[in-house]
Coordinates of C-alpha atoms in Angstrom, one line a residue:
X1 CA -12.3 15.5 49.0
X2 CA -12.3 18.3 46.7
X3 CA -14.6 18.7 43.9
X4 CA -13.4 20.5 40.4
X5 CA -14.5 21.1 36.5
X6 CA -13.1 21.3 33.4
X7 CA -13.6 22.9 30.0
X8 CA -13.2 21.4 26.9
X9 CA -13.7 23.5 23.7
X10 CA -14.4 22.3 20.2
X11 CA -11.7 24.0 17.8
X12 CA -14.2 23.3 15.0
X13 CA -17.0 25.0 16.3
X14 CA -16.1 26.4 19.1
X15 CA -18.3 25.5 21.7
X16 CA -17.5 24.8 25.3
X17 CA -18.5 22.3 28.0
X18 CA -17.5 21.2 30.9
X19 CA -17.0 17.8 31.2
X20 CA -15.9 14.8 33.7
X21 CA -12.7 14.0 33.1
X22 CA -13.2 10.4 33.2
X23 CA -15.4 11.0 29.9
X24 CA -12.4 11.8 28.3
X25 CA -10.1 8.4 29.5
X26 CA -13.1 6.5 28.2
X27 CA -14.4 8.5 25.1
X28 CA -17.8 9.3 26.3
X29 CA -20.3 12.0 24.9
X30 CA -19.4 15.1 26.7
X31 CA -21.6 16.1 29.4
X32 CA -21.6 18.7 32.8
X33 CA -20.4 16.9 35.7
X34 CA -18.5 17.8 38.6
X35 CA -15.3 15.5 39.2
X36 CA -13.9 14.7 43.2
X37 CA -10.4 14.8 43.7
X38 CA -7.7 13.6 46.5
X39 CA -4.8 15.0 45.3
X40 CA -3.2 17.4 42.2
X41 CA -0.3 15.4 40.3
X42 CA 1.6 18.6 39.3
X43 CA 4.4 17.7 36.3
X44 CA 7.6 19.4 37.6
X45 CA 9.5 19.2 34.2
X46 CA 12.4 22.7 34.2
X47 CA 10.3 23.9 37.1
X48 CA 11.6 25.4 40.7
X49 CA 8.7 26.3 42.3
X50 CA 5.0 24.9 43.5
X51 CA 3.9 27.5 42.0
X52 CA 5.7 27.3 38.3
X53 CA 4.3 23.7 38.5
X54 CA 0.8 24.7 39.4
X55 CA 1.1 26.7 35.8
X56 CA 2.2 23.8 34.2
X57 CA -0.3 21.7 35.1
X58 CA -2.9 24.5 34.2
X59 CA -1.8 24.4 30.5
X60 CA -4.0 24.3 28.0
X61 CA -3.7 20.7 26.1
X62 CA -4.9 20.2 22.3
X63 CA -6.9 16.4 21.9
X64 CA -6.0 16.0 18.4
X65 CA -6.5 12.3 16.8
X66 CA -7.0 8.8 18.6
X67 CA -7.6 11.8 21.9
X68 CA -10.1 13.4 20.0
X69 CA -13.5 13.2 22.1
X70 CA -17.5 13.4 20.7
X71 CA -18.6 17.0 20.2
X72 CA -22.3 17.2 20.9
X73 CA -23.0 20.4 18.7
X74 CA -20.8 18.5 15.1
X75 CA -22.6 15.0 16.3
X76 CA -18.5 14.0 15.8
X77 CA -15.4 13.9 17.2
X78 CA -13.3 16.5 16.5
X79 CA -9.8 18.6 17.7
X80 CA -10.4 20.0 21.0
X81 CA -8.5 22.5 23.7
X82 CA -8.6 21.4 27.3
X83 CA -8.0 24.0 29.7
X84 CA -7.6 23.5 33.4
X85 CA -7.2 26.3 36.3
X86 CA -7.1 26.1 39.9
X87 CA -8.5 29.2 40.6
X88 CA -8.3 29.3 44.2
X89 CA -4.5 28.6 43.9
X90 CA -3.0 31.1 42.4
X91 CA -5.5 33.6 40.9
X92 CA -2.7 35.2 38.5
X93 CA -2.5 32.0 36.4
X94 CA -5.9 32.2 35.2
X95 CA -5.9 31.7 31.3
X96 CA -7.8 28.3 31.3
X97 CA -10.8 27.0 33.3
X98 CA -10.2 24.6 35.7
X99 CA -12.7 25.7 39.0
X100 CA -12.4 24.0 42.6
X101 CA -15.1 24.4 43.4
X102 CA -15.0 22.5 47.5
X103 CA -11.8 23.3 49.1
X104 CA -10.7 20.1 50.5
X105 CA -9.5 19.9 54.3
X106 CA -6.3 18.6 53.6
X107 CA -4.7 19.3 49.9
X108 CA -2.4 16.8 48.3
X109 CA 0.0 18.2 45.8
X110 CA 2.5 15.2 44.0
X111 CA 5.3 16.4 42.5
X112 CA 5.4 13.9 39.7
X113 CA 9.3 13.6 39.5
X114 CA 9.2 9.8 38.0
X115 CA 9.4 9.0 34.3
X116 CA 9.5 5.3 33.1
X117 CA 13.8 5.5 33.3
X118 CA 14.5 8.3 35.7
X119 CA 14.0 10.4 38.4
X120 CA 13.7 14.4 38.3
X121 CA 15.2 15.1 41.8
X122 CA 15.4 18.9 40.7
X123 CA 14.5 21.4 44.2
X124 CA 11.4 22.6 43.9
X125 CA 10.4 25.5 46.7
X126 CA 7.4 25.3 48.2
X127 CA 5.7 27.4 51.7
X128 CA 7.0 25.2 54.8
X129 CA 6.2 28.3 57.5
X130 CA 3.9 30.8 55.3
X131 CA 0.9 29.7 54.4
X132 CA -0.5 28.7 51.2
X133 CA -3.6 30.5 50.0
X134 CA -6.6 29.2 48.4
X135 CA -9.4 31.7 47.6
X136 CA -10.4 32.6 51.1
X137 CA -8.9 29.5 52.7
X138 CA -5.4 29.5 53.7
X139 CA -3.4 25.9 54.2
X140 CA -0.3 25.0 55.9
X141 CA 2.2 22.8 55.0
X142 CA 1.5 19.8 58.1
X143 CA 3.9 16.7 56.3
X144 CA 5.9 16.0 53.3
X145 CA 6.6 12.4 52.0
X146 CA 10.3 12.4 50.7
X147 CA 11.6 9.6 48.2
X148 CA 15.6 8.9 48.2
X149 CA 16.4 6.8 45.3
X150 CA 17.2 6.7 41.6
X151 CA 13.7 5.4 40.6
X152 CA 10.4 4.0 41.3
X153 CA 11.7 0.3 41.4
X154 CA 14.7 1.5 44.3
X155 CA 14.9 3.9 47.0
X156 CA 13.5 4.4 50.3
X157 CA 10.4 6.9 51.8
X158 CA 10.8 9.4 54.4
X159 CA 8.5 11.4 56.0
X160 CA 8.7 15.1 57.6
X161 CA 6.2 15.9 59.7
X162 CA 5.2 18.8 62.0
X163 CA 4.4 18.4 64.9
X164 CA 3.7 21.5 67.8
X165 CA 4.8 24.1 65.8
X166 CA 8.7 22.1 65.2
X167 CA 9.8 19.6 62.3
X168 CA 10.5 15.7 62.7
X169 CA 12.0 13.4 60.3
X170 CA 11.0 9.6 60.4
X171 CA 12.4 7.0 58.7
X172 CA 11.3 3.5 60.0
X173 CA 11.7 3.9 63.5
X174 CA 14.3 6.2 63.6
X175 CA 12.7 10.4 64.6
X176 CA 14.9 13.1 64.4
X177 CA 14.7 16.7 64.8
X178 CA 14.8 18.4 61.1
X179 CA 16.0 21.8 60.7
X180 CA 15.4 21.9 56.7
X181 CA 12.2 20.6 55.5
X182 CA 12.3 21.8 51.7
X183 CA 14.4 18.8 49.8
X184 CA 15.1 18.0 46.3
X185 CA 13.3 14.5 47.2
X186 CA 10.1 16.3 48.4
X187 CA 7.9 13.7 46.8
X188 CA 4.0 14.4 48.0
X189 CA 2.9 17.8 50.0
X190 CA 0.2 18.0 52.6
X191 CA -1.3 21.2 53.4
X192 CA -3.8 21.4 55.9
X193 CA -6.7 24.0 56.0
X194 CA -6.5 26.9 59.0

């Protein structure tokens, strides 16, 4: 489990403060709290890399209207900019404030490809034999969980695993050698700490 903030700031008056992200599903008073995490949902929208995705998901998103959450220092809510960065990712993508701040052993990264009538099936590279680095932490890509299908409701998981250094595909029962592991149905990535 991995253990992150995030920074919401009051276009009003502009104050900062980090806050649980839950707070902001349920429209609670903003307070400092540290939020765990299993995995990174990372939109993929016009994207071809991790990392172009990993900047996506690091945008900063204006909470304007029924969003809006309670600013402590207007006793109101009000319009507010929250900003999210994964530091330890990629440290050149750092214009908003997202901190991990416990590396987890094992790092989930879903490429959300699924919208309520589609699928986004577009290739998206990612490191299968470099490593990925995370501050001082550097993770290797151990599995992938593939999805072939047109949408949630259809379709049929694979998984690619390494194993000993070599690549295995398993479907059912059936395990195969693989030769490519990077796939335009690459679905969930586990990287594994070194």
């Amino acid at each position: 489990v991995g253990q992150a903030e995030s920074t919401l700031t009051c276009l009003a008056c502009q104050e900062s403060t980090m806050v649980n992200l839950q707070n902001l599903l349920f429209r609670k008073p903003l307070s400092k709290n540290w939020e765990s995490f299993w995995n990174i949902s990372l939109p993929i929208c016009g994207s071809s890399s991790i990392e172009e995705c990993i900047e996506k998901f690091q945008k900063n998103e204006t909470l304007t209207g029924e969003d809006q959450p309670f600013c402590e220092s207007c006793q109101k809510k009000c319009d507010m900019t929250k900003s999210l960065r994964l530091l330890f990712i990629l440290t050149k993508f750092n214009t908003s404030s997202f901190r991990i701040s416990k590396i987890p052993k094992t790092l989930l990264l879903h490429l959300k490809r699924f919208s309520s009538k589609s699928k986004d099936s577009s290739l998206i590279k990612f490191p299968v034999d470099s490593s990925l680095s995370l501050g001082s932490s550097e993770f290797k890509l151990s599995s992938v969980i593939n999805h072939q299908g047109k949408s949630t409701s259809s379709g049929h998981y694979l998984a690619s695993v390494r194993h000993n250094g070599n690549w295995f595909s398993i479907s059912d029962e059936k395990i195969s050698s693989l030769e490519k592991v990077e796939s335009a149905d690459a679905y969930v990535l586990f990287y594994t700490s070194q």
